[in-house]
XYZ file of C-alpha atoms in Angstrom:
375
model
C 18.950 34.366 14.271
C 22.791 33.070 13.721
C 23.822 30.785 16.364
C 27.825 30.685 16.757
C 27.888 29.533 20.544
C 28.321 25.589 19.701
C 31.133 25.143 22.338
C 28.435 26.126 24.814
C 25.648 23.733 23.631
C 24.562 22.423 20.357
C 21.229 22.102 18.683
C 19.840 18.513 19.421
C 20.300 16.278 16.248
C 16.328 15.906 15.138
C 17.190 12.406 13.653
C 18.756 11.138 16.894
C 15.863 12.458 19.184
C 13.451 10.759 16.804
C 15.437 7.404 16.855
C 15.482 7.722 20.705
C 11.998 9.119 21.578
C 10.551 5.765 22.155
C 12.583 5.168 25.118
C 10.870 8.097 26.777
C 7.310 7.764 25.375
C 6.502 3.896 25.209
C 9.818 1.889 26.349
C 10.002 4.080 29.412
C 10.757 0.882 31.820
C 13.658 0.816 34.582
C 16.420 -0.834 33.027
C 17.510 -2.294 36.184
C 14.071 -4.170 36.537
C 14.301 -7.925 36.243
C 11.190 -8.452 33.972
C 11.782 -8.604 30.111
C 11.018 -4.898 29.364
C 13.377 -3.424 31.579
C 16.137 -6.196 30.549
C 15.717 -5.300 27.103
C 16.346 -1.744 27.848
C 19.563 -2.857 29.933
C 20.675 -4.460 26.553
C 19.890 -1.338 24.778
C 22.356 0.654 27.109
C 25.040 -2.021 26.547
C 24.860 -1.604 22.911
C 25.096 2.155 23.240
C 27.940 1.832 25.638
C 29.903 -0.395 22.957
C 29.003 1.789 20.059
C 30.265 4.873 21.881
C 33.660 3.268 22.930
C 34.340 2.021 19.513
C 34.282 5.541 18.224
C 37.289 6.587 20.282
C 38.932 3.600 22.194
C 39.917 -0.117 22.233
C 36.607 -1.643 23.833
C 38.704 -4.567 24.835
C 40.757 -2.140 27.093
C 38.488 0.361 28.068
C 34.950 0.666 29.539
C 32.537 3.483 29.677
C 30.585 5.063 32.559
C 27.504 6.989 31.733
C 27.087 10.024 33.873
C 24.943 13.267 34.020
C 27.438 14.924 31.724
C 30.860 16.225 31.327
C 31.005 18.027 34.632
C 30.188 14.879 36.591
C 32.539 12.735 34.514
C 35.234 15.386 35.557
C 34.443 15.360 39.224
C 34.407 11.563 39.394
C 37.771 11.375 37.574
C 39.456 13.818 39.977
C 37.710 13.128 43.283
C 38.103 9.477 42.904
C 41.305 9.372 41.287
C 43.096 12.235 43.023
C 43.529 10.125 46.332
C 47.130 10.595 47.592
C 50.061 12.470 47.412
C 49.749 15.385 44.988
C 47.816 16.051 41.848
C 48.616 18.129 38.619
C 46.611 20.137 36.328
C 46.744 23.281 34.187
C 45.573 27.082 34.397
C 43.720 26.094 31.083
C 41.053 23.595 32.552
C 37.478 24.114 32.120
C 35.470 25.053 35.255
C 34.552 21.591 36.086
C 38.207 20.538 36.654
C 39.504 23.785 37.813
C 36.783 24.313 40.647
C 37.076 20.485 41.551
C 40.810 20.898 41.942
C 40.296 24.034 43.968
C 37.992 21.847 46.393
C 40.630 19.124 46.576
C 43.151 21.723 47.491
C 40.657 23.065 50.353
C 40.272 19.359 51.672
C 44.059 19.300 52.119
C 45.465 17.549 48.934
C 48.398 19.504 47.127
C 47.396 20.658 43.709
C 49.908 22.062 41.154
C 49.053 24.044 38.319
C 51.139 24.194 35.158
C 51.485 27.446 33.042
C 49.839 27.981 29.833
C 51.495 29.177 26.511
C 50.210 32.248 24.572
C 47.617 30.317 22.882
C 46.073 28.269 25.697
C 47.971 25.143 25.305
C 49.739 23.698 28.395
C 53.484 24.252 28.880
C 54.270 20.590 28.653
C 57.794 21.103 30.159
C 56.462 22.744 33.089
C 53.941 20.329 33.419
C 56.225 17.357 33.513
C 58.655 19.211 36.098
C 55.413 19.126 38.597
C 55.162 15.537 38.277
C 56.980 13.338 40.864
C 56.732 9.952 42.731
C 53.892 11.274 44.927
C 51.509 12.360 41.928
C 48.574 10.283 41.992
C 46.657 12.134 39.137
C 47.442 14.514 36.137
C 44.500 15.981 34.451
C 44.958 17.971 31.107
C 42.267 19.282 28.906
C 42.172 18.079 25.234
C 40.669 21.107 23.563
C 40.650 24.476 25.532
C 37.180 25.564 25.489
C 38.116 29.181 25.443
C 40.784 29.342 22.898
C 40.301 26.085 20.999
C 44.260 25.166 21.745
C 44.876 21.457 21.296
C 46.808 19.587 23.848
C 48.483 16.278 22.334
C 47.152 14.360 25.570
C 48.283 10.924 24.058
C 51.881 12.167 24.157
C 51.528 14.113 27.355
C 50.052 11.112 29.089
C 52.868 8.877 27.809
C 55.503 11.242 29.267
C 53.721 11.290 32.581
C 53.890 7.527 32.709
C 57.674 7.651 32.216
C 57.965 10.144 35.240
C 55.604 8.063 37.345
C 54.032 5.119 35.980
C 51.536 4.804 38.856
C 50.003 8.274 38.162
C 46.473 8.232 36.515
C 45.990 10.625 33.690
C 42.882 12.137 32.826
C 41.544 14.307 30.170
C 38.588 16.375 29.699
C 37.664 15.617 26.059
C 34.309 17.440 25.797
C 35.406 19.906 22.995
C 37.260 17.129 21.196
C 34.902 14.333 21.129
C 32.945 14.135 17.892
C 34.964 16.963 16.544
C 38.680 15.885 16.172
C 39.835 12.701 14.592
C 41.354 11.122 17.731
C 41.801 7.569 19.538
C 42.773 6.903 23.046
C 46.202 5.631 23.613
C 46.664 2.995 26.546
C 48.611 5.688 28.307
C 45.223 7.792 29.075
C 43.293 6.134 31.867
C 40.120 8.404 32.144
C 38.480 10.591 29.638
C 35.443 12.867 29.833
C 32.683 13.346 27.200
C 29.559 15.122 26.794
C 26.285 14.464 24.652
C 24.906 18.077 24.308
C 28.117 19.340 22.544
C 27.673 17.101 19.583
C 23.978 17.051 18.964
C 22.645 14.728 21.830
C 20.752 16.376 24.717
C 21.812 17.937 27.969
C 22.095 15.804 30.947
C 23.914 12.810 29.547
C 27.798 12.276 29.376
C 30.203 9.690 30.129
C 33.549 8.835 31.708
C 35.592 6.635 29.318
C 37.977 4.286 31.894
C 40.947 2.101 31.166
C 39.704 -1.214 32.201
C 42.727 -1.999 34.624
C 42.527 1.523 36.294
C 40.644 1.239 39.528
C 38.544 4.134 40.854
C 35.855 3.948 43.395
C 32.097 5.343 42.809
C 31.328 9.035 43.045
C 27.611 8.619 43.334
C 26.290 5.721 45.525
C 22.952 3.915 45.627
C 21.653 1.219 43.553
C 24.961 0.166 41.980
C 24.202 1.039 38.384
C 27.108 1.201 35.976
C 28.880 -1.647 37.245
C 28.915 -0.197 40.581
C 30.592 2.989 39.678
C 27.705 5.285 38.987
C 24.437 4.928 40.794
C 21.090 6.187 39.557
C 18.687 4.967 37.075
C 19.732 5.289 33.726
C 18.305 7.845 31.409
C 17.812 5.489 28.560
C 16.548 8.367 26.174
C 19.418 10.502 26.672
C 22.127 7.741 26.331
C 20.368 6.497 23.080
C 20.263 9.972 21.751
C 23.884 10.373 22.668
C 24.665 7.058 20.826
C 22.823 8.036 17.802
C 24.250 11.643 17.769
C 27.836 10.454 18.314
C 27.502 7.879 15.379
C 26.237 10.481 13.235
C 29.280 12.761 14.246
C 31.811 10.224 13.474
C 30.141 9.243 10.352
C 30.920 12.800 9.118
C 33.676 13.564 11.074
C 36.250 14.409 8.239
C 33.741 16.292 5.969
C 32.521 18.296 9.015
C 35.916 19.351 10.111
C 36.969 20.196 6.609
C 33.724 22.364 6.449
C 34.276 24.134 9.670
C 38.072 24.764 8.746
C 36.529 26.726 5.725
C 34.037 28.501 7.901
C 36.714 29.192 10.399
C 38.891 30.936 7.666
C 36.015 32.795 6.343
C 35.346 34.536 9.561
C 38.966 35.334 10.206
C 39.254 36.841 6.675
C 36.281 39.065 7.055
C 36.801 40.384 10.617
C 38.291 43.975 10.449
C 41.767 43.321 11.823
C 41.889 46.997 13.194
C 38.870 46.335 15.420
C 39.677 42.701 16.531
C 42.782 40.913 17.784
C 42.535 37.119 17.103
C 43.893 34.939 20.094
C 43.311 31.428 18.631
C 46.038 29.811 16.969
C 46.085 28.537 13.504
C 46.810 25.043 15.105
C 43.723 25.398 17.310
C 40.572 23.403 16.826
C 38.570 25.138 13.966
C 35.570 24.838 15.877
C 36.632 27.493 18.296
C 37.977 30.941 17.824
C 38.804 33.469 20.590
C 39.222 37.258 19.719
C 39.553 40.498 21.610
C 37.686 43.591 20.827
C 40.265 46.005 22.381
C 39.064 48.855 24.509
C 35.522 47.460 24.826
C 33.744 44.945 27.113
C 32.953 41.617 25.555
C 29.691 41.007 27.577
C 28.501 44.546 26.274
C 29.307 43.655 22.630
C 27.757 40.276 22.954
C 24.457 41.896 23.982
C 24.502 44.219 21.034
C 25.177 41.292 18.565
C 22.405 39.494 20.176
C 19.992 42.323 19.464
C 21.021 42.159 15.742
C 20.529 38.584 15.342
C 23.680 37.025 16.267
C 24.638 34.757 19.258
C 28.153 34.318 20.397
C 29.836 33.776 23.718
C 32.297 35.535 25.861
C 34.076 32.471 27.188
C 32.831 29.439 29.001
C 29.135 29.424 29.544
C 29.986 27.108 32.642
C 31.743 30.191 34.302
C 28.949 32.677 33.635
C 28.014 32.761 37.162
C 31.659 33.662 38.299
C 32.000 36.959 39.943
C 35.390 37.308 38.455
C 35.186 39.807 35.507
C 38.182 38.610 33.552
C 38.709 35.119 32.228
C 41.342 33.297 34.405
C 42.469 31.071 31.251
C 42.916 34.384 29.074
C 44.926 35.886 31.993
C 46.915 32.673 32.103
C 47.944 33.022 28.359
C 49.512 36.453 29.200
C 46.540 38.548 28.002
C 46.355 41.800 30.176
C 43.162 42.583 32.133
C 42.255 45.599 29.839
C 42.316 43.119 26.742
C 40.872 40.148 28.295
C 37.918 42.521 29.218
C 37.078 42.471 25.238
C 37.187 38.764 24.757
C 34.655 37.297 22.708
C 34.216 33.490 21.735
C 32.889 32.314 18.315
C 32.211 28.504 18.194
C 30.990 26.617 14.884
C 28.789 23.618 14.060
C 28.950 21.923 10.654
C 25.246 23.204 10.306
C 26.465 26.835 10.025
C 26.571 28.048 6.433
C 29.170 30.376 4.659
C 26.603 32.975 4.249
C 25.965 33.080 7.732
C 29.478 33.552 8.661
C 30.018 36.348 6.301
C 26.922 37.905 7.637
C 28.101 37.357 11.327
C 31.414 39.059 10.546
C 29.637 42.015 9.108
C 27.583 42.401 12.198
C 30.524 42.026 14.555
C 32.357 44.647 12.626
C 29.439 47.096 12.467
C 28.902 46.741 16.151
C 32.404 47.119 17.340
C 33.317 50.140 14.944
C 29.888 51.742 16.140
C 30.781 51.358 19.596
C 34.389 52.659 19.227
C 33.112 55.659 17.456
C 30.819 56.502 20.295
C 33.705 56.083 22.656
C 36.229 58.191 20.498
């Protein structure tokens, strides 16, 4: 089986799981307990928090709140940051942001959506035109999870602050963290990350917060995470996240270069008479969005699966939606009949060139056969 749906989830890093397994098998105590064993786990979480922060931000200026994943981190940023006036986001957001913004709108908050460019990146000029003196929050995805388009969130955040210095700036960094070389600037107030996208396990993520940024909790209870996220911490998942992230950043440059090569191999091997590539050459190399024109992507995906190739048709987190067409691709200007044939291929540094060549061959064969049948 060839697995190329790494934007949906990645295989847990075995070394990271082994390094953390003692925190579920033997050192299973409550990290909020006052006895020594519990306090020692509190120190382990503190260490993980510091190590994760150091990979992407200045730990003197930023703090980190552990959550159950990227979705919770996004929701906390939006519901606890967008408290007054209007909020601004884009049509290219992950469902965790888009649905939360839609809920804010139902609750009476004015939500403004910025248009996208053809590659899925936000039209920055349009976005800035929506920001005014009453804007409490702006949220812009770092890497689009369907097309791989990269938004320069540090630059966008700086421009937002020029228009309104009181506006909080949030970015969903789930598809960027551990994959792109990047450090948060002081203009970014909130940044969401997830463990299972980089070799950690599902059920763990974090909201990185500028220390001077004031937000309220999203989940109340025992007051864990400095009072900002109640609930007994999942020490095993947190430590696994820490080890996986350190491993990813240790190999960030070499992994990025390898995935760039894999990306180019796939594009060169796909039959351009069968597929249209939507992702630009400036996109994250980890994600390629293509269209099999005239076919339904879901049908093609299942046939590829039968032949030993796993890819996606878009965001896995939107698979339960009743809407047939990707709202992100439609916002990019893709017509419905084209959007119906959308497929998403997403890489890991664990993939090999041989796998990618074989995957391209399978894709070409399946799409050609289906088109021949329909002719």
